[in-house]
Amino acid sequence: MIARKIADQMGRGSMIRKMFEEGNRLKALYGADQVYDFSLGNPDLEPPRAVQEALCRLVLDKRPGLHSYMSNAGHESVRQAVAARYSRLSGLPVTAGQVCMTVGAAGALNSVLKALLDPGDEVILLAPFFFEYLSYIDNHGGVAVEVPCDRDTLLPDLAAIRQALTPKTKAIIINSPNNPSGVIYPEWLLRALDDLLQKQDHVITVLSDEPYAELAYDGNIVPSTLACLRQVVVCTSWSKTLSLPGERIGCLIVSPRCQESDRLIQAAVYCNRVLGYVNAPALFQRVIEEAIDAKVDISLYEKRRDMLAEVLLAAGFKLQKPQGGLYLFPHSPGDDDVAFAAACARHRVLLVPGSGFHFQGYVRLCFAVKESVIENSVPAFQAIAREYGLKG
Amino acid sequence: MIARKIADQMGRGSMIRKMFEEGNRLKALYGADQVYDFSLGNPDLEPPRAVQEALCRLVLDKRPGLHSYMSNAGHESVRQAVAARYSRLSGLPVTAGQVCMTVGAAGALNSVLKALLDPGDEVILLAPFFFEYLSYIDNHGGVAVEVPCDRDTLLPDLAAIRQALTPKTKAIIINSPNNPSGVIYPEWLLRALDDLLQKQDHVITVLSDEPYAELAYDGNIVPSTLACLRQVVVCTSWSKTLSLPGERIGCLIVSPRCQESDRLIQAAVYCNRVLGYVNAPALFQRVIEEAIDAKVDISLYEKRRDMLAEVLLAAGFKLQKPQGGLYLFPHSPGDDDVAFAAACARHRVLLVPGSGFHFQGYVRLCFAVKESVIENSVPAFQAIAREYGLKG
């Protein structure tokens, strides 16, 4: 009775899902505080004060129509606030008409992909990548073309991207700071990618999935994709910036420098409607408007990144310290990352094999966890290191 | 650059959209209070007190994790509350495991359709129907098969449905109280539909889109689809019951009597994830839990229904007074409903031709408008009646 494709996909399962189930089994067996769970990507900070205050103001205010339908693109004043912010960040004149509020970054990506893809059109993904991109492309009849990043720098490999381009290449999804690798694409690389794409004889649109853009450490600033790329649609959310992942509030912004940019934003808004998202949740649109420049205290994430990196480095793991995002992405000792993740689970350490992101030989650990989890995990990592013969 | 299918669909536009644009033009020209806009389906009552209070409690409480991710199916306690309510309504033992919280009823319909449809599978629609069903079916490679309702009673025509069944029929979408006709499907009809479908030699699933289920007038009660149909998935939202359309909060409930019901709910939850909805908005899940038995004061809608019906009947329109929902669906004088709607717009009355719901010869008027709009529209309807030679 279930659609054959869905039955197949469910049968395969996802690595994160399997880790989640293994985690539940271990937690039931040993107690939650005896399991060191770095497998999830759930920001654990509470939303910043500006969000809490905006929420209280809005609901106590009881302003009429707060929960009503609005234009499918979202409230005009909310889109103006978003446009003003991205104008400041990019130096480009972004207007409300180029913004559509969406059901998270996932809603943004799906709306733009549906707007762009004819059956069989190709979308380039840069491995390692967030595995849901595969579903999002498939939802709209597209074909994913995987291009591995450089195995040393974990940065996109422009020569490999050039080789992967075909007349059917319609889009490329980029994600910086990257989930899972934590690398920030430097400005020169974004500009070189722009050059490469603009030289092709048909339009290739960059979808920049950038929910981690405000989570950069060591004083790094994530370069503005709107500033560096001409044919770009920003697809983002406030899930990480404001710790609101459950509220499904995001947006898409079609660069004013895109070919036929008016038509593209109209198509994306149309797809936002017909895909059944209809509009971004109304109350949180207003929250975004009121807290547009707020963000969580990222020094707390930076501290945890440093703590967990230190634990891993001390135990002998090979690790490039991430510049942004919420994840460490060390080499997996022994190269078989799936076997390594299973070994870690035996030590009650939960993490996700790089294969889950189509990039073998690495594992992903989320450091958005309580500091006590990191502290208490030290003996487990030492035991894992001994098992794998690492030298701390 | 835009996908060909999307470009085609956008070119055709929707009748509601055209009416919306004409309305904006007229409002700019004459002033908003000089235009009688019955074209939208935006519930205009504010949410009931229980919702306002729950919202205030929740945001002042600052409970940790209120805005976090949760299981894709939604918070367990929220699903328990929904299950308990539908158990009471249906007399069936509905459990939390059969409930998935969704991004509105649209999110529910899309998740279930994707879970069910192989390419080319057929879905029966009963005209008149909410036109977005066509997009939702097409999103997942299905083929819509339209079956007109009885032109007198506006009820589903079982003989016509039987004739439309083929080996590829995978589902049928029902909607009671109906948008646009306002009819409530009686219990005998639901049971007869169940009999008809159960007699087929393959499984045909009923998707019951029922966001208007609490909006029944004259003491009517909408029969429980879970009680009357065995192979049914309820797809609904609190958009109308609690006046929260902008918040995109709904759910789907797979009947425990469905074939392979566990597998079907798992597939729907999976599709809720891969379609990019991810989960229903977190805060409003909690609001639903706390206000599960609340509803707007429907006597206000009933009063407006009566007022507008009286205006139309006095002017000489042919009208079956709706038992539920938010719409009147009178015959269009002259049978060409598109021409009639255009004529009404010249009198600054905005309504939607039945053709927009694939049912010619009728027009839809939403009575969820201020009473003053109804009162002030009387001369316009009288003028329209004179133009069309109606006898009041």
Coordinates of C-alpha atoms in Angstrom, one line a residue, chain A residues 1-7 9-10 41-43 46-47 52 55-56 59-60 62-69 103 106-107 110 114-118 131-132 135-136 139 170 203 205 231 239-240 243-248 259-260 263-264 266-267 270-271 273-284, chain B residues 1-7 9-10 41-43 46-47 52 55-56 59-60 62-69 103 106-107 110 114-118 131-132 135-136 139 170 203 205 231 239-240 243-248 259-260 263-264 266-267 270-271 273-284:
Chain A
M1 CA 0.0 0.0 0.0
I2 CA 2.9 2.4 0.8
A3 CA 4.6 3.9 -2.2
R4 CA 7.4 1.6 -3.4
K5 CA 10.0 4.4 -3.3
I6 CA 9.1 5.4 0.2
A7 CA 9.1 1.7 1.4
Q9 CA 13.9 4.4 1.5
M10 CA 12.5 3.6 4.9
G41 CA 22.2 18.5 15.9
N42 CA 19.7 20.1 18.3
P43 CA 21.0 23.5 19.5
E46 CA 17.7 28.7 25.0
P47 CA 16.7 31.5 22.7
Q52 CA 11.9 35.8 24.9
L55 CA 7.4 36.7 22.3
C56 CA 6.0 38.0 25.6
V59 CA 1.3 37.5 23.0
L60 CA 0.4 39.9 25.8
K62 CA -3.0 40.5 21.7
R63 CA -2.6 42.4 18.5
P64 CA -5.5 41.5 16.1
G65 CA -4.7 39.3 13.2
L66 CA -1.4 38.1 14.8
H67 CA -2.3 34.5 13.9
S68 CA -4.0 35.1 10.6
Y69 CA -3.1 34.1 7.1
V103 CA 9.0 27.0 7.0
A106 CA 14.2 23.1 4.5
G107 CA 11.1 24.9 3.3
N110 CA 12.4 22.8 -1.3
K114 CA 10.7 23.0 -7.1
A115 CA 10.8 26.4 -8.8
L116 CA 14.0 25.4 -10.7
L117 CA 14.0 21.7 -11.5
D118 CA 12.6 20.1 -14.6
F131 CA 22.0 14.0 3.8
E132 CA 18.4 15.4 3.5
S135 CA 15.5 13.8 -0.5
Y136 CA 14.9 17.5 -1.3
N139 CA 11.2 15.4 -4.2
K170 CA 20.7 23.6 -12.8
V203 CA 22.3 29.7 -15.8
T205 CA 21.9 28.9 -9.5
Q231 CA 23.4 33.9 -9.2
S239 CA 17.1 27.7 14.0
K240 CA 20.6 28.1 15.2
S243 CA 17.8 28.6 18.9
L244 CA 14.4 28.1 17.4
P245 CA 14.7 24.9 15.5
G246 CA 11.3 23.5 16.5
E247 CA 9.5 26.7 15.3
R248 CA 10.3 26.2 11.6
Q259 CA 19.0 36.4 -13.9
E260 CA 15.2 37.0 -14.0
R263 CA 10.4 35.7 -11.9
L264 CA 12.5 33.4 -9.7
Q266 CA 7.6 34.7 -7.8
A267 CA 8.1 31.0 -8.6
Y270 CA 4.3 30.0 -5.7
C271 CA 6.1 26.8 -4.8
R273 CA 2.2 27.7 -1.5
V274 CA 1.6 24.6 -3.6
L275 CA 4.1 22.5 -1.6
G276 CA 1.6 23.0 1.3
Y277 CA 3.9 25.1 3.4
V278 CA 1.5 28.0 2.6
N279 CA 3.4 30.5 4.7
A280 CA 6.0 30.6 7.5
P281 CA 4.5 30.5 11.0
A282 CA 2.9 33.8 11.7
L283 CA 3.9 34.6 15.3
F284 CA 7.5 33.7 14.7
Chain B
M1 CA 15.4 29.1 -16.0
I2 CA 12.2 28.4 -14.0
A3 CA 10.9 24.8 -14.3
R4 CA 8.6 24.5 -17.3
K5 CA 5.7 23.1 -15.3
I6 CA 5.9 25.8 -12.7
A7 CA 6.1 28.5 -15.4
Q9 CA 1.0 26.8 -13.9
M10 CA 2.0 30.4 -12.9
G41 CA -11.1 32.2 3.3
N42 CA -9.3 33.9 6.2
P43 CA -11.1 33.2 9.5
E46 CA -9.5 36.1 17.1
P47 CA -8.4 32.8 18.8
Q52 CA -4.5 33.3 24.4
L55 CA 0.2 31.2 24.9
C56 CA 0.8 33.6 27.7
V59 CA 6.0 32.1 27.0
L60 CA 6.1 33.5 30.5
K62 CA 10.1 30.0 29.8
R63 CA 10.1 26.3 30.0
P64 CA 13.4 24.9 28.7
G65 CA 13.4 23.3 25.3
L66 CA 10.0 24.9 24.3
H67 CA 11.4 25.8 20.9
S68 CA 13.7 22.8 20.3
Y69 CA 13.4 20.0 17.8
V103 CA 2.4 21.9 9.3
A106 CA -1.8 20.9 3.9
G107 CA 1.3 19.4 5.5
N110 CA 1.1 16.1 1.4
K114 CA 3.7 11.1 -0.7
A115 CA 3.5 8.1 1.6
L116 CA 0.9 6.5 -0.7
L117 CA 1.4 7.4 -4.3
D118 CA 3.5 5.6 -6.9
F131 CA -8.3 23.6 -5.9
E132 CA -4.9 23.1 -4.1
S135 CA -1.1 20.6 -6.7
Y136 CA -0.8 18.3 -3.7
N139 CA 3.6 17.1 -6.2
K170 CA -5.1 4.7 -4.4
V203 CA -6.9 -0.9 -0.6
T205 CA -7.5 5.1 1.5
Q231 CA -9.5 2.9 5.8
S239 CA -6.8 26.9 11.5
K240 CA -10.5 27.3 11.8
S243 CA -8.5 30.7 14.3
L244 CA -4.8 30.0 13.9
P245 CA -4.4 29.7 10.1
G246 CA -1.1 31.6 10.0
E247 CA 0.5 29.3 12.5
R248 CA 0.4 26.2 10.4
Q259 CA -4.6 -1.9 6.7
E260 CA -1.0 -1.9 7.9
R263 CA 3.5 1.1 8.5
L264 CA 1.3 3.9 7.1
Q266 CA 5.6 5.5 9.9
A267 CA 5.6 6.3 6.2
Y270 CA 9.0 9.9 7.3
C271 CA 7.4 11.9 4.5
R273 CA 10.5 14.8 7.4
V274 CA 11.8 14.4 3.9
L275 CA 9.3 16.9 2.4
G276 CA 11.1 19.5 4.6
Y277 CA 8.3 20.2 7.0
V278 CA 10.5 18.4 9.6
N279 CA 8.0 18.9 12.4
A280 CA 4.9 21.0 13.3
P281 CA 5.8 24.3 14.9
A282 CA 6.8 23.6 18.5
L283 CA 5.1 26.3 20.5
F284 CA 1.8 25.8 18.9

